[in-house]
Short mmCIF file of C-alpha atoms in Angstrom, two decimals:
data_model
loop_
_atom_site.label_atom_id
_atom_site.label_comp_id
_atom_site.label_asym_id
_atom_site.label_seq_id
_atom_site.Cartn_x
_atom_site.Cartn_y
_atom_site.Cartn_z
CA MET A 1 -11.34 29.40 -0.22
CA ASN A 2 -12.16 28.88 3.31
CA MET A 3 -11.52 25.35 4.32
CA LYS A 4 -11.28 23.55 7.82
CA ALA A 5 -8.92 20.87 8.89
CA LEU A 6 -8.75 18.60 11.47
CA ILE A 7 -5.55 17.25 13.26
CA ILE A 8 -5.90 13.91 15.05
CA ASP A 9 -2.65 12.73 16.78
CA ASP A 10 -1.85 11.62 20.23
CA GLU A 11 1.47 13.51 20.28
CA SER A 12 0.89 17.28 21.23
CA LYS A 13 4.18 18.51 19.81
CA SER A 14 3.24 16.69 16.47
CA ARG A 15 -0.15 18.57 16.35
CA ASN A 16 1.33 21.90 17.45
CA LEU A 17 4.01 21.77 14.50
CA LEU A 18 1.39 20.76 11.88
CA ARG A 19 -0.71 23.61 13.00
CA THR A 20 2.17 26.05 12.63
CA ILE A 21 2.85 24.78 9.27
CA ILE A 22 -0.64 24.88 7.99
CA ASN A 23 -1.26 28.32 9.46
CA GLU A 24 2.11 29.64 7.44
CA TYR A 25 2.07 27.58 4.24
CA CYS A 26 -1.63 26.55 3.47
CA PRO A 27 -3.71 29.79 3.32
CA GLU A 28 -6.77 27.96 1.81
CA ILE A 29 -7.15 26.41 5.42
CA THR A 30 -8.64 29.03 7.60
CA THR A 31 -9.81 27.05 10.38
CA ILE A 32 -7.96 24.19 12.40
CA VAL A 33 -9.24 21.85 14.99
CA GLU A 34 -7.50 19.01 16.96
CA ALA A 35 -8.18 15.41 18.59
CA GLU A 36 -5.76 13.68 20.44
CA ASP A 37 -7.06 10.15 19.53
CA LEU A 38 -9.45 8.51 16.80
CA PRO A 39 -12.88 8.15 19.04
CA SER A 40 -12.29 11.95 19.80
CA GLY A 41 -11.43 12.88 16.23
CA VAL A 42 -14.51 10.98 14.89
CA LYS A 43 -16.78 13.12 17.39
CA THR A 44 -14.98 16.20 15.86
CA ILE A 45 -15.44 15.19 12.33
CA HIS A 46 -19.34 15.09 12.98
CA ARG A 47 -19.40 18.23 14.92
CA GLU A 48 -16.89 20.47 12.95
CA HIS A 49 -17.30 18.86 9.37
CA PRO A 50 -13.85 19.38 8.32
CA GLN A 51 -12.67 19.33 4.55
CA ILE A 52 -9.43 17.63 5.17
CA VAL A 53 -8.50 15.30 8.13
CA PHE A 54 -4.76 15.02 8.89
CA LEU A 55 -4.61 11.54 10.50
CA ASP A 56 -1.50 9.59 12.41
CA ILE A 57 -1.54 6.19 11.19
CA GLU A 58 -0.25 4.83 14.58
CA MET A 59 -1.85 5.78 17.92
CA PRO A 60 -2.77 3.85 21.35
CA GLY A 61 -5.84 1.43 20.67
CA TYR A 62 -6.49 2.16 17.08
CA LEU A 63 -4.84 2.64 13.54
CA GLY A 64 -5.75 5.61 11.87
CA THR A 65 -7.06 3.21 8.93
CA GLN A 66 -9.80 2.18 11.24
CA ILE A 67 -11.22 5.63 10.69
CA MET A 68 -13.83 4.15 8.07
CA ASP A 69 -15.23 1.67 10.44
CA PHE A 70 -17.02 4.82 12.14
CA PHE A 71 -18.58 6.28 9.14
CA ASP A 72 -21.40 4.91 6.40
CA LYS A 73 -19.65 5.15 2.88
CA ASP A 74 -22.29 7.58 1.75
CA THR A 75 -21.43 9.91 4.26
CA VAL A 76 -17.97 10.70 3.91
CA ASN A 77 -17.19 14.18 2.96
CA PHE A 78 -13.70 14.66 3.96
CA GLN A 79 -10.22 13.72 2.42
CA ILE A 80 -7.52 12.12 4.49
CA ILE A 81 -3.86 12.71 4.69
CA PHE A 82 -1.99 10.31 6.73
CA THR A 83 0.95 11.21 8.94
CA THR A 84 3.48 8.57 10.07
CA ALA A 85 6.96 8.57 11.70
CA TYR A 86 8.56 5.40 10.33
CA ASN A 87 6.39 2.37 9.66
CA GLU A 88 7.75 0.81 6.72
CA TYR A 89 4.55 -1.31 6.14
CA ALA A 90 2.44 1.85 6.40
CA ILE A 91 4.54 3.76 3.65
CA LYS A 92 4.62 0.89 1.17
CA ALA A 93 0.89 0.41 1.55
CA PHE A 94 0.25 4.31 1.02
CA GLU A 95 2.37 4.14 -2.23
CA LEU A 96 0.45 1.12 -3.46
CA ASN A 97 -2.80 2.55 -2.78
CA ALA A 98 -2.32 6.33 -4.08
CA ILE A 99 -3.27 7.64 -0.67
CA ASP A 100 -1.30 10.73 0.45
CA TYR A 101 0.92 10.64 3.57
CA LEU A 102 3.28 12.87 5.28
CA LEU A 103 6.55 11.50 7.08
CA LYS A 104 7.40 13.03 10.35
CA PRO A 105 9.15 15.43 11.22
CA MET A 106 6.81 17.16 8.59
CA ARG A 107 8.17 19.71 6.10
CA PRO A 108 6.20 22.65 4.83
CA LYS A 109 6.48 22.09 1.03
CA LYS A 110 5.57 18.44 1.72
CA VAL A 111 2.44 19.58 3.63
CA ASN A 112 1.46 22.20 1.12
CA ASN A 113 1.91 19.48 -1.81
CA ALA A 114 -0.52 17.19 -0.05
CA VAL A 115 -3.22 19.79 0.49
CA GLN A 116 -2.85 20.80 -3.01
CA LYS A 117 -3.41 17.52 -4.20
CA VAL A 118 -6.34 16.44 -1.95
CA LEU A 119 -8.26 19.78 -2.90
CA LYS A 120 -8.32 18.61 -6.57
CA ILE A 121 -10.10 15.37 -5.52
CA ASN A 122 -13.99 15.53 -5.61
CA ASN A 123 -14.65 11.80 -5.53
CA HIS A 124 -15.26 11.14 -1.53
CA GLN A 125 -16.43 7.33 -2.41
CA GLN A 126 -13.20 6.51 -3.86
CA ILE A 127 -11.45 7.00 -0.27
CA ASN A 128 -13.47 4.10 1.00
CA GLU A 129 -11.94 1.62 -1.29
CA GLN A 130 -8.62 2.96 -0.79
CA LEU A 131 -8.90 2.90 2.67
CA LYS A 132 -10.02 -0.75 2.76
CA GLU A 133 -7.31 -2.01 0.57
CA LEU A 134 -4.82 0.24 2.47
CA LYS A 135 -5.86 -1.63 5.94
CA GLU A 136 -5.56 -5.12 4.35
CA THR A 137 -2.17 -4.15 2.84
CA ILE A 138 -0.63 -3.01 6.14
CA THR A 139 -2.22 -5.99 8.05
CA ASN A 140 -1.02 -8.54 5.46
CA PHE A 141 2.67 -7.12 5.48
CA GLN A 142 2.80 -7.19 9.07
CA PHE A 143 1.81 -11.07 9.01
CA GLY A 144 3.67 -11.96 5.74
CA LYS A 145 0.42 -12.47 3.92
CA ILE A 146 -0.98 -10.58 0.98
CA GLY A 147 -4.86 -10.45 0.10
CA LEU A 148 -6.01 -11.92 -3.21
CA PRO A 149 -9.32 -10.54 -4.39
CA VAL A 150 -11.34 -13.82 -5.25
CA SER A 151 -14.86 -14.57 -6.43
CA ASP A 152 -16.13 -15.00 -2.77
CA GLY A 153 -13.96 -12.52 -0.97
CA ILE A 154 -10.34 -12.12 -0.07
CA LEU A 155 -8.02 -14.96 0.22
CA TYR A 156 -5.04 -14.42 2.38
CA VAL A 157 -1.76 -16.15 1.24
CA LYS A 158 1.64 -16.55 2.77
CA VAL A 159 4.03 -14.84 0.58
CA SER A 160 6.26 -17.42 1.11
CA GLU A 161 4.11 -19.88 -0.32
CA ILE A 162 3.82 -18.21 -3.63
CA ILE A 163 5.91 -20.07 -6.29
CA PHE A 164 5.29 -17.50 -9.36
CA LEU A 165 3.01 -15.14 -10.75
CA GLN A 166 2.30 -14.87 -14.33
CA ALA A 167 0.74 -12.02 -16.20
CA LYS A 168 -2.64 -12.54 -18.08
CA GLY A 169 -3.58 -9.42 -19.65
CA MET A 170 -4.99 -7.08 -16.79
CA TYR A 171 -5.15 -10.13 -14.60
CA THR A 172 -2.62 -12.27 -12.75
CA TYR A 173 -2.14 -15.87 -12.49
CA VAL A 174 -0.77 -16.63 -8.68
CA HIS A 175 0.71 -20.04 -8.43
CA THR A 176 0.96 -21.23 -4.75
CA LEU A 177 1.81 -24.31 -3.04
CA ASN A 178 -1.51 -24.86 -1.58
CA HIS A 179 -4.25 -23.40 -4.01
CA ASN A 180 -2.41 -24.40 -7.30
CA LYS A 181 -3.38 -21.57 -9.98
CA LEU A 182 -5.40 -18.44 -8.80
CA LEU A 183 -6.77 -15.65 -11.44
CA ILE A 184 -6.45 -12.60 -9.82
CA SER A 185 -8.24 -9.18 -10.99
CA LYS A 186 -4.95 -7.28 -10.36
CA PRO A 187 -2.09 -6.64 -12.89
CA LEU A 188 1.37 -8.14 -12.60
CA LYS A 189 2.89 -4.77 -12.10
CA HIS A 190 0.56 -4.58 -8.70
CA PHE A 191 2.30 -7.54 -7.34
CA THR A 192 5.74 -6.23 -8.62
CA GLY A 193 5.23 -3.27 -6.61
CA LEU A 194 4.03 -5.06 -3.72
CA LEU A 195 6.98 -7.33 -3.46
CA GLU A 196 9.84 -5.45 -4.99
CA ASP A 197 11.60 -5.14 -1.47
CA ASN A 198 11.21 -8.79 -1.15
CA ASN A 199 14.57 -10.43 -2.06
CA SER A 200 12.95 -13.79 -2.90
CA PHE A 201 11.00 -12.46 -5.92
CA TYR A 202 12.59 -11.78 -9.22
CA ARG A 203 11.13 -10.60 -12.63
CA THR A 204 12.62 -13.03 -15.31
CA HIS A 205 10.53 -11.67 -18.06
CA ARG A 206 7.62 -8.99 -18.44
CA SER A 207 5.22 -11.73 -17.80
CA PHE A 208 6.82 -13.46 -14.86
CA LEU A 209 7.72 -12.80 -11.41
CA ILE A 210 9.24 -15.83 -9.52
CA ASN A 211 9.99 -16.94 -6.06
CA LEU A 212 13.86 -17.75 -6.34
CA LYS A 213 13.48 -20.28 -3.61
CA TYR A 214 11.51 -22.46 -5.76
CA ILE A 215 13.86 -22.66 -8.60
CA LYS A 216 14.54 -26.52 -9.64
CA GLN A 217 16.67 -25.99 -12.63
CA LEU A 218 18.24 -23.55 -15.00
CA VAL A 219 17.99 -24.90 -18.38
CA LYS A 220 20.33 -23.61 -21.10
CA LYS A 221 18.71 -24.92 -24.11
CA ASP A 222 16.75 -23.09 -26.79
CA GLY A 223 17.32 -20.04 -24.96
CA THR A 224 17.38 -19.91 -21.21
CA HIS A 225 14.42 -20.85 -19.03
CA ILE A 226 13.67 -21.87 -15.57
CA LEU A 227 12.12 -24.84 -14.34
CA MET A 228 10.12 -24.51 -10.97
CA ASP A 229 9.48 -27.19 -8.20
CA ASN A 230 6.01 -27.68 -9.66
CA ASP A 231 7.46 -28.32 -12.90
CA ALA A 232 6.33 -24.86 -14.41
CA VAL A 233 8.77 -23.81 -17.31
CA ILE A 234 9.27 -19.96 -16.72
CA ALA A 235 10.69 -17.70 -19.53
CA VAL A 236 14.03 -15.54 -19.15
CA SER A 237 14.03 -12.61 -21.24
CA LYS A 238 17.56 -12.17 -22.97
CA GLU A 239 18.41 -8.88 -21.08
CA ARG A 240 17.87 -10.60 -17.88
CA GLN A 241 19.82 -13.78 -18.56
CA SER A 242 23.18 -12.76 -17.27
CA ASP A 243 21.77 -10.79 -14.27
CA LEU A 244 19.63 -13.84 -13.21
CA ILE A 245 22.63 -16.49 -13.69
CA GLU A 246 24.92 -13.98 -11.61
CA LEU A 247 22.24 -13.53 -8.93
CA LEU A 248 21.80 -17.63 -8.78
CA ASN A 249 25.67 -18.14 -8.66
CA LYS A 250 25.50 -15.89 -5.44
CA MET A 251 22.59 -17.65 -3.94
CA PHE A 252 23.62 -21.15 -4.49
#
């Protein structure tokens, strides 16, 4: 298999290191071209038609996620592997959207694993949707918001204004201060992953993820449950009761 790869990165040292690793550890890639910014990278894609694009997420003037702004979704015939130095928002977003990424400084085994993974992907259309969600997730994390897909578009809600989330099969009810109850076409596990690093949120039950700052009362009657500021009653599973009580004692 003879493949061509494009490295788009504003740092020459990063490009040189990745080129060396690819040459030694990725025999499927026989040709490597480079670009130092996103606009020149787009031109190189049109000219060289690479199968794989190694794309730095943070470059002067552009985020790597903006690459699809330059392409019609029906003409995309390459796969993307992002590279990043440290951006916590980007890393979380990559994991949520199942897009491959490499942390700098790059390691040969990781590079090879990422290449092998994208070689097995034949659906180029999927990358458009993944990148759209990736860009939204990164932007929303930076501004303390999450994007909720609603019937007429995307509703951007402040994470701090979410009272609790409730599972409804493969959907989720999102209860907020300003929008009451929203039915969102994402499972609760999506939001659990999204908010797992936010210490304000706690999973009291397999069906509930609550914002601890909106707790009104811990009720110990007929089991244990939580009364929220909007008077919603939240179930607490038996295995979570002692852990939750201990956590609340530390907080309040």
